[in-house]
Amino acid sequence: MADSAMSDRETTHFGYREVDKDAKAGMVGDVFDSVATRYDLMNDLMSAGIHRLWKRFTIELSGVRSGNSVLDIAGGTGDLAEKFSQLVGDGGRVVLADINASMLRVGRDRLLDTGVQANLEFVQADAQYLPFPDDSFDCITIAFGLRNVTDKDLALRAMLRVLKPGGRLLVLEFSKPTNPLLGKAYDAYSFSILPLMGRLIARDADSYKYLAESIRMHPDQETLRGMMEEAGFSRCEYHNMTGGVVAVHRGIKA
């Protein structure tokens, strides 16, 4: 009976492991609880600072302007939200949302220390069940967060719901390198150097091993574009950066 019950449960991937679907959010939460205080430092070291260029391009693609309402999901330490806060001005609104309380706290403290504007709000929220009314935002961004969501299709539909007609979704995420040689070098870096850096700097090799595995399990560029179209987004497109190591997808709510 026990084996039968286990086989009836819905499962999903946690890195390369198959886990109970209901358990994934808590396991991902443990990862980010562990790395929250050193998250920005590790991002700079892992990408040699290039993540800032990826995010700058995402902001340019967003088309955000004065007076807009922006939702930054999995906003973490708030680097995107800070830029959007400056762009939308006093008449706009930026919501930094993250499911993880530790990451949200680090982001809020950092932005408060830098003199955050009154147009910025902080909300603990699950991307699958966004606690906002329909047609609330002109733009939604999710940077390096979608791969950690248990049900990506559910999350994409939730994002579509809270976007205004004509609103834009930008998904910035690790993807699949377009060059096989680059792919091999990237694999060697991800599974050898990255966990070592995690152990030495963040004192947590296992979390960075999971992050490397989660990247490999994330849908490739064409698959994610298809998922966005299936969720109801139109004019879906993507732009590869750094040879496809990272891609930014954009879709519009008709």
PDB file of C-alpha atoms in Angstrom, residues 63-232:
ATOM      1  CA  GLY A  63       9.929  49.483 -22.191  1.00  0.00           C
ATOM      2  CA  VAL A  64       9.117  50.651 -18.659  1.00  0.00           C
ATOM      3  CA  ARG A  65       8.556  54.396 -18.428  1.00  0.00           C
ATOM      4  CA  SER A  66       7.323  57.045 -16.015  1.00  0.00           C
ATOM      5  CA  GLY A  67       4.025  56.238 -14.331  1.00  0.00           C
ATOM      6  CA  ASN A  68       4.097  52.490 -15.036  1.00  0.00           C
ATOM      7  CA  SER A  69       3.307  49.729 -12.556  1.00  0.00           C
ATOM      8  CA  VAL A  70       5.960  46.981 -12.415  1.00  0.00           C
ATOM      9  CA  LEU A  71       6.035  43.613 -10.647  1.00  0.00           C
ATOM     10  CA  ASP A  72       9.467  42.046 -10.139  1.00  0.00           C
ATOM     11  CA  ILE A  73       8.886  38.394  -9.185  1.00  0.00           C
ATOM     12  CA  ALA A  74      11.670  36.480  -7.416  1.00  0.00           C
ATOM     13  CA  GLY A  75      13.142  39.948  -7.011  1.00  0.00           C
ATOM     14  CA  GLY A  76      15.577  38.815  -4.333  1.00  0.00           C
ATOM     15  CA  THR A  77      18.065  41.493  -3.400  1.00  0.00           C
ATOM     16  CA  GLY A  78      16.274  44.137  -5.442  1.00  0.00           C
ATOM     17  CA  ASP A  79      18.709  45.210  -8.172  1.00  0.00           C
ATOM     18  CA  LEU A  80      16.029  45.207 -10.895  1.00  0.00           C
ATOM     19  CA  ALA A  81      13.393  46.744  -8.627  1.00  0.00           C
ATOM     20  CA  GLU A  82      15.756  49.576  -7.736  1.00  0.00           C
ATOM     21  CA  LYS A  83      16.246  50.488 -11.410  1.00  0.00           C
ATOM     22  CA  PHE A  84      12.520  50.252 -12.133  1.00  0.00           C
ATOM     23  CA  SER A  85      11.782  52.476  -9.149  1.00  0.00           C
ATOM     24  CA  GLN A  86      13.907  55.182 -10.745  1.00  0.00           C
ATOM     25  CA  LEU A  87      12.274  54.735 -14.161  1.00  0.00           C
ATOM     26  CA  VAL A  88       8.615  54.854 -13.062  1.00  0.00           C
ATOM     27  CA  GLY A  89       9.068  57.923 -10.860  1.00  0.00           C
ATOM     28  CA  ASP A  90       6.709  59.321  -8.257  1.00  0.00           C
ATOM     29  CA  GLY A  91       3.628  58.476 -10.311  1.00  0.00           C
ATOM     30  CA  GLY A  92       4.567  54.839 -10.749  1.00  0.00           C
ATOM     31  CA  ARG A  93       4.619  51.703  -8.625  1.00  0.00           C
ATOM     32  CA  VAL A  94       7.136  48.881  -8.267  1.00  0.00           C
ATOM     33  CA  VAL A  95       6.414  45.704  -6.303  1.00  0.00           C
ATOM     34  CA  LEU A  96       9.377  43.530  -5.326  1.00  0.00           C
ATOM     35  CA  ALA A  97       7.954  40.058  -4.705  1.00  0.00           C
ATOM     36  CA  ASP A  98       9.763  36.946  -3.525  1.00  0.00           C
ATOM     37  CA  ILE A  99       8.487  33.691  -2.030  1.00  0.00           C
ATOM     38  CA  ASN A 100      11.522  33.457   0.233  1.00  0.00           C
ATOM     39  CA  ALA A 101      11.425  35.576   3.389  1.00  0.00           C
ATOM     40  CA  SER A 102      15.216  35.592   3.775  1.00  0.00           C
ATOM     41  CA  MET A 103      15.810  36.902   0.259  1.00  0.00           C
ATOM     42  CA  LEU A 104      13.026  39.472   0.626  1.00  0.00           C
ATOM     43  CA  ARG A 105      14.502  40.689   3.909  1.00  0.00           C
ATOM     44  CA  VAL A 106      17.972  41.075   2.378  1.00  0.00           C
ATOM     45  CA  GLY A 107      16.512  42.983  -0.567  1.00  0.00           C
ATOM     46  CA  ARG A 108      14.388  45.250   1.611  1.00  0.00           C
ATOM     47  CA  ASP A 109      17.283  46.035   3.962  1.00  0.00           C
ATOM     48  CA  ARG A 110      19.631  46.774   1.069  1.00  0.00           C
ATOM     49  CA  LEU A 111      17.186  49.114  -0.640  1.00  0.00           C
ATOM     50  CA  LEU A 112      16.287  50.886   2.574  1.00  0.00           C
ATOM     51  CA  ASP A 113      19.989  51.458   3.189  1.00  0.00           C
ATOM     52  CA  THR A 114      20.329  53.054  -0.268  1.00  0.00           C
ATOM     53  CA  GLY A 115      17.348  55.368   0.283  1.00  0.00           C
ATOM     54  CA  VAL A 116      14.562  53.477  -1.463  1.00  0.00           C
ATOM     55  CA  GLN A 117      11.799  55.583  -2.964  1.00  0.00           C
ATOM     56  CA  ALA A 118       8.229  55.612  -1.683  1.00  0.00           C
ATOM     57  CA  ASN A 119       7.019  54.001  -4.929  1.00  0.00           C
ATOM     58  CA  LEU A 120       8.548  50.621  -4.003  1.00  0.00           C
ATOM     59  CA  GLU A 121       6.629  47.904  -2.132  1.00  0.00           C
ATOM     60  CA  PHE A 122       7.744  44.526  -0.757  1.00  0.00           C
ATOM     61  CA  VAL A 123       5.448  41.484  -0.899  1.00  0.00           C
ATOM     62  CA  GLN A 124       6.132  37.851   0.001  1.00  0.00           C
ATOM     63  CA  ALA A 125       4.369  35.975  -2.776  1.00  0.00           C
ATOM     64  CA  ASP A 126       4.355  32.682  -4.657  1.00  0.00           C
ATOM     65  CA  ALA A 127       4.666  33.151  -8.436  1.00  0.00           C
ATOM     66  CA  GLN A 128       2.044  30.445  -8.939  1.00  0.00           C
ATOM     67  CA  TYR A 129      -0.589  32.247  -6.837  1.00  0.00           C
ATOM     68  CA  LEU A 130       0.022  35.969  -7.213  1.00  0.00           C
ATOM     69  CA  PRO A 131      -1.983  37.973  -4.644  1.00  0.00           C
ATOM     70  CA  PHE A 132      -2.863  40.835  -6.986  1.00  0.00           C
ATOM     71  CA  PRO A 133      -6.034  41.789  -8.870  1.00  0.00           C
ATOM     72  CA  ASP A 134      -6.438  41.124 -12.581  1.00  0.00           C
ATOM     73  CA  ASP A 135      -4.908  43.704 -14.941  1.00  0.00           C
ATOM     74  CA  SER A 136      -2.683  45.319 -12.282  1.00  0.00           C
ATOM     75  CA  PHE A 137       0.726  45.773 -13.941  1.00  0.00           C
ATOM     76  CA  ASP A 138       2.203  47.239 -17.111  1.00  0.00           C
ATOM     77  CA  CYS A 139       5.267  45.012 -16.866  1.00  0.00           C
ATOM     78  CA  ILE A 140       6.357  41.861 -15.009  1.00  0.00           C
ATOM     79  CA  THR A 141       9.928  40.644 -14.736  1.00  0.00           C
ATOM     80  CA  ILE A 142      11.275  37.424 -13.286  1.00  0.00           C
ATOM     81  CA  ALA A 143      15.071  37.120 -13.336  1.00  0.00           C
ATOM     82  CA  PHE A 144      16.715  33.766 -12.580  1.00  0.00           C
ATOM     83  CA  GLY A 145      13.632  32.627 -10.699  1.00  0.00           C
ATOM     84  CA  LEU A 146      11.340  30.729 -13.073  1.00  0.00           C
ATOM     85  CA  ARG A 147      13.474  27.579 -13.017  1.00  0.00           C
ATOM     86  CA  ASN A 148      12.856  27.264  -9.272  1.00  0.00           C
ATOM     87  CA  VAL A 149       9.058  27.426  -9.605  1.00  0.00           C
ATOM     88  CA  THR A 150       7.331  24.072  -9.144  1.00  0.00           C
ATOM     89  CA  ASP A 151       4.587  24.570 -11.760  1.00  0.00           C
ATOM     90  CA  LYS A 152       5.900  26.934 -14.401  1.00  0.00           C
ATOM     91  CA  ASP A 153       2.749  26.760 -16.521  1.00  0.00           C
ATOM     92  CA  LEU A 154       0.617  27.781 -13.548  1.00  0.00           C
ATOM     93  CA  ALA A 155       2.983  30.665 -12.794  1.00  0.00           C
ATOM     94  CA  LEU A 156       2.927  31.920 -16.388  1.00  0.00           C
ATOM     95  CA  ARG A 157      -0.875  31.941 -16.363  1.00  0.00           C
ATOM     96  CA  ALA A 158      -0.842  33.847 -13.065  1.00  0.00           C
ATOM     97  CA  MET A 159       1.501  36.437 -14.581  1.00  0.00           C
ATOM     98  CA  LEU A 160      -0.762  36.832 -17.610  1.00  0.00           C
ATOM     99  CA  ARG A 161      -3.768  37.377 -15.337  1.00  0.00           C
ATOM    100  CA  VAL A 162      -2.232  40.258 -13.384  1.00  0.00           C
ATOM    101  CA  LEU A 163      -0.798  42.007 -16.457  1.00  0.00           C
ATOM    102  CA  LYS A 164      -2.790  44.805 -18.055  1.00  0.00           C
ATOM    103  CA  PRO A 165      -3.762  44.349 -21.718  1.00  0.00           C
ATOM    104  CA  GLY A 166      -0.693  45.321 -23.706  1.00  0.00           C
ATOM    105  CA  GLY A 167       1.538  44.582 -20.718  1.00  0.00           C
ATOM    106  CA  ARG A 168       4.879  42.812 -21.068  1.00  0.00           C
ATOM    107  CA  LEU A 169       6.426  39.803 -19.364  1.00  0.00           C
ATOM    108  CA  LEU A 170      10.227  39.538 -19.335  1.00  0.00           C
ATOM    109  CA  VAL A 171      11.778  36.217 -18.250  1.00  0.00           C
ATOM    110  CA  LEU A 172      15.542  36.383 -17.760  1.00  0.00           C
ATOM    111  CA  GLU A 173      16.935  32.922 -17.158  1.00  0.00           C
ATOM    112  CA  PHE A 174      19.870  30.606 -17.727  1.00  0.00           C
ATOM    113  CA  SER A 175      19.281  28.650 -20.914  1.00  0.00           C
ATOM    114  CA  LYS A 176      21.016  26.350 -23.396  1.00  0.00           C
ATOM    115  CA  PRO A 177      24.311  27.369 -25.051  1.00  0.00           C
ATOM    116  CA  THR A 178      24.091  27.468 -28.829  1.00  0.00           C
ATOM    117  CA  ASN A 179      27.673  26.264 -29.368  1.00  0.00           C
ATOM    118  CA  PRO A 180      28.553  22.672 -28.350  1.00  0.00           C
ATOM    119  CA  LEU A 181      32.096  23.616 -27.290  1.00  0.00           C
ATOM    120  CA  LEU A 182      30.786  26.436 -25.144  1.00  0.00           C
ATOM    121  CA  GLY A 183      28.263  23.998 -23.699  1.00  0.00           C
ATOM    122  CA  LYS A 184      31.015  21.581 -22.649  1.00  0.00           C
ATOM    123  CA  ALA A 185      33.072  24.348 -21.065  1.00  0.00           C
ATOM    124  CA  TYR A 186      29.972  25.658 -19.305  1.00  0.00           C
ATOM    125  CA  ASP A 187      29.196  22.190 -17.916  1.00  0.00           C
ATOM    126  CA  ALA A 188      32.735  21.809 -16.608  1.00  0.00           C
ATOM    127  CA  TYR A 189      32.534  25.205 -14.919  1.00  0.00           C
ATOM    128  CA  SER A 190      29.060  24.582 -13.479  1.00  0.00           C
ATOM    129  CA  PHE A 191      29.768  21.207 -11.918  1.00  0.00           C
ATOM    130  CA  SER A 192      33.384  21.711 -10.826  1.00  0.00           C
ATOM    131  CA  ILE A 193      34.098  25.377 -10.158  1.00  0.00           C
ATOM    132  CA  LEU A 194      30.658  26.556  -9.080  1.00  0.00           C
ATOM    133  CA  PRO A 195      30.192  24.159  -6.118  1.00  0.00           C
ATOM    134  CA  LEU A 196      33.780  24.867  -5.055  1.00  0.00           C
ATOM    135  CA  MET A 197      33.069  28.613  -5.032  1.00  0.00           C
ATOM    136  CA  GLY A 198      29.885  27.926  -3.110  1.00  0.00           C
ATOM    137  CA  ARG A 199      31.807  25.965  -0.483  1.00  0.00           C
ATOM    138  CA  LEU A 200      34.578  28.529  -0.102  1.00  0.00           C
ATOM    139  CA  ILE A 201      32.523  31.734  -0.231  1.00  0.00           C
ATOM    140  CA  ALA A 202      28.931  30.883   0.685  1.00  0.00           C
ATOM    141  CA  ARG A 203      29.974  27.869   2.813  1.00  0.00           C
ATOM    142  CA  ASP A 204      27.405  25.779   0.960  1.00  0.00           C
ATOM    143  CA  ALA A 205      28.505  23.598  -1.954  1.00  0.00           C
ATOM    144  CA  ASP A 206      25.242  21.605  -2.097  1.00  0.00           C
ATOM    145  CA  SER A 207      23.061  24.653  -2.808  1.00  0.00           C
ATOM    146  CA  TYR A 208      25.217  25.659  -5.739  1.00  0.00           C
ATOM    147  CA  LYS A 209      25.252  22.096  -7.014  1.00  0.00           C
ATOM    148  CA  TYR A 210      21.445  22.274  -6.990  1.00  0.00           C
ATOM    149  CA  LEU A 211      21.503  25.607  -8.826  1.00  0.00           C
ATOM    150  CA  ALA A 212      23.723  24.101 -11.550  1.00  0.00           C
ATOM    151  CA  GLU A 213      21.407  21.098 -11.884  1.00  0.00           C
ATOM    152  CA  SER A 214      18.284  23.283 -11.942  1.00  0.00           C
ATOM    153  CA  ILE A 215      19.694  25.193 -14.911  1.00  0.00           C
ATOM    154  CA  ARG A 216      20.087  21.935 -16.863  1.00  0.00           C
ATOM    155  CA  MET A 217      16.505  20.905 -16.066  1.00  0.00           C
ATOM    156  CA  HIS A 218      15.040  24.253 -17.173  1.00  0.00           C
ATOM    157  CA  PRO A 219      13.284  24.333 -20.574  1.00  0.00           C
ATOM    158  CA  ASP A 220      15.410  25.462 -23.499  1.00  0.00           C
ATOM    159  CA  GLN A 221      14.713  28.644 -25.446  1.00  0.00           C
ATOM    160  CA  GLU A 222      12.167  27.265 -27.909  1.00  0.00           C
ATOM    161  CA  THR A 223      10.379  25.198 -25.271  1.00  0.00           C
ATOM    162  CA  LEU A 224       9.951  28.180 -22.972  1.00  0.00           C
ATOM    163  CA  ARG A 225       8.676  30.314 -25.817  1.00  0.00           C
ATOM    164  CA  GLY A 226       6.103  27.621 -26.542  1.00  0.00           C
ATOM    165  CA  MET A 227       5.081  27.519 -22.883  1.00  0.00           C
ATOM    166  CA  MET A 228       4.530  31.279 -22.892  1.00  0.00           C
ATOM    167  CA  GLU A 229       2.394  31.025 -26.017  1.00  0.00           C
ATOM    168  CA  GLU A 230       0.407  28.159 -24.482  1.00  0.00           C
ATOM    169  CA  ALA A 231      -0.208  30.294 -21.382  1.00  0.00           C
ATOM    170  CA  GLY A 232      -1.780  32.969 -23.599  1.00  0.00           C
TER     171      GLY A 232
END
